[in-house]
């Protein structure tokens, strides 16, 4: 999903945000969204059909991209 340099860049961006509560909130949101996508990508829920799995992955990716966009905007 992410390599070390991308994670480092993300963390640096979060550290530069003056509002510590906002930075913590964004980090928490990033962690939650990346966890959901990671679990889907690892296909932990074997009861999902391929189409449902793909649909959920697409939604999870969009949600994670949205959080990343918010972080990059700061």
GROMACS .gro file of C-alpha atoms in nm:
model
   74
    1UNK     CA    1   0.000   0.000   0.000
    2UNK     CA    2   0.253   0.260   0.113
    3UNK     CA    3   0.628   0.254   0.118
    4UNK     CA    4   0.834   0.396   0.402
    5UNK     CA    5   0.905   0.726   0.228
    6UNK     CA    6   0.533   0.789   0.173
    7UNK     CA    7   0.457   0.716   0.539
    8UNK     CA    8   0.745   0.941   0.647
    9UNK     CA    9   0.616   1.223   0.424
   10UNK     CA   10   0.266   1.179   0.568
   11UNK     CA   11   0.391   1.187   0.926
   12UNK     CA   12   0.604   1.495   0.856
   13UNK     CA   13   0.300   1.668   0.710
   14UNK     CA   14   0.099   1.582   1.021
   15UNK     CA   15   0.377   1.706   1.250
   16UNK     CA   16   0.375   2.041   1.068
   17UNK     CA   17   0.007   2.100   1.145
   18UNK     CA   18  -0.006   2.354   1.428
   19UNK     CA   19  -0.339   2.231   1.562
   20UNK     CA   20  -0.234   1.914   1.747
   21UNK     CA   21  -0.593   1.800   1.799
   22UNK     CA   22  -0.658   1.823   1.425
   23UNK     CA   23  -0.334   1.639   1.346
   24UNK     CA   24  -0.423   1.360   1.590
   25UNK     CA   25  -0.772   1.338   1.443
   26UNK     CA   26  -0.638   1.313   1.088
   27UNK     CA   27  -0.387   1.048   1.192
   28UNK     CA   28  -0.661   0.849   1.364
   29UNK     CA   29  -0.883   0.876   1.057
   30UNK     CA   30  -0.594   0.769   0.832
   31UNK     CA   31  -0.522   0.467   1.054
   32UNK     CA   32  -0.887   0.360   1.057
   33UNK     CA   33  -0.933   0.393   0.680
   34UNK     CA   34  -0.604   0.220   0.596
   35UNK     CA   35  -0.694  -0.065   0.833
   36UNK     CA   36  -1.026  -0.122   0.655
   37UNK     CA   37  -0.859  -0.122   0.314
   38UNK     CA   38  -0.577  -0.347   0.435
   39UNK     CA   39  -0.819  -0.603   0.573
   40UNK     CA   40  -1.012  -0.604   0.247
   41UNK     CA   41  -0.696  -0.640   0.040
   42UNK     CA   42  -0.588  -0.934   0.253
   43UNK     CA   43  -0.935  -1.079   0.186
   44UNK     CA   44  -0.996  -1.163   0.551
   45UNK     CA   45  -1.373  -1.186   0.497
   46UNK     CA   46  -1.400  -1.493   0.275
   47UNK     CA   47  -1.780  -1.473   0.271
   48UNK     CA   48  -1.770  -1.181   0.026
   49UNK     CA   49  -1.831  -1.247  -0.341
   50UNK     CA   50  -1.566  -1.110  -0.576
   51UNK     CA   51  -1.799  -0.830  -0.691
   52UNK     CA   52  -1.884  -0.727  -0.335
   53UNK     CA   53  -1.516  -0.746  -0.236
   54UNK     CA   54  -1.420  -0.526  -0.533
   55UNK     CA   55  -1.696  -0.276  -0.453
   56UNK     CA   56  -1.589  -0.250  -0.089
   57UNK     CA   57  -1.223  -0.211  -0.190
   58UNK     CA   58  -1.312   0.072  -0.425
   59UNK     CA   59  -1.512   0.251  -0.152
   60UNK     CA   60  -1.236   0.199   0.106
   61UNK     CA   61  -0.973   0.331  -0.137
   62UNK     CA   62  -1.180   0.644  -0.209
   63UNK     CA   63  -1.223   0.706   0.164
   64UNK     CA   64  -0.852   0.665   0.228
   65UNK     CA   65  -0.767   0.892  -0.065
   66UNK     CA   66  -1.002   1.153   0.081
   67UNK     CA   67  -0.816   1.148   0.414
   68UNK     CA   68  -0.480   1.167   0.237
   69UNK     CA   69  -0.604   1.464   0.038
   70UNK     CA   70  -0.711   1.643   0.358
   71UNK     CA   71  -0.368   1.583   0.512
   72UNK     CA   72  -0.185   1.703   0.201
   73UNK     CA   73  -0.395   2.021   0.193
   74UNK     CA   74  -0.239   2.134   0.525
   0.00000   0.00000   0.00000
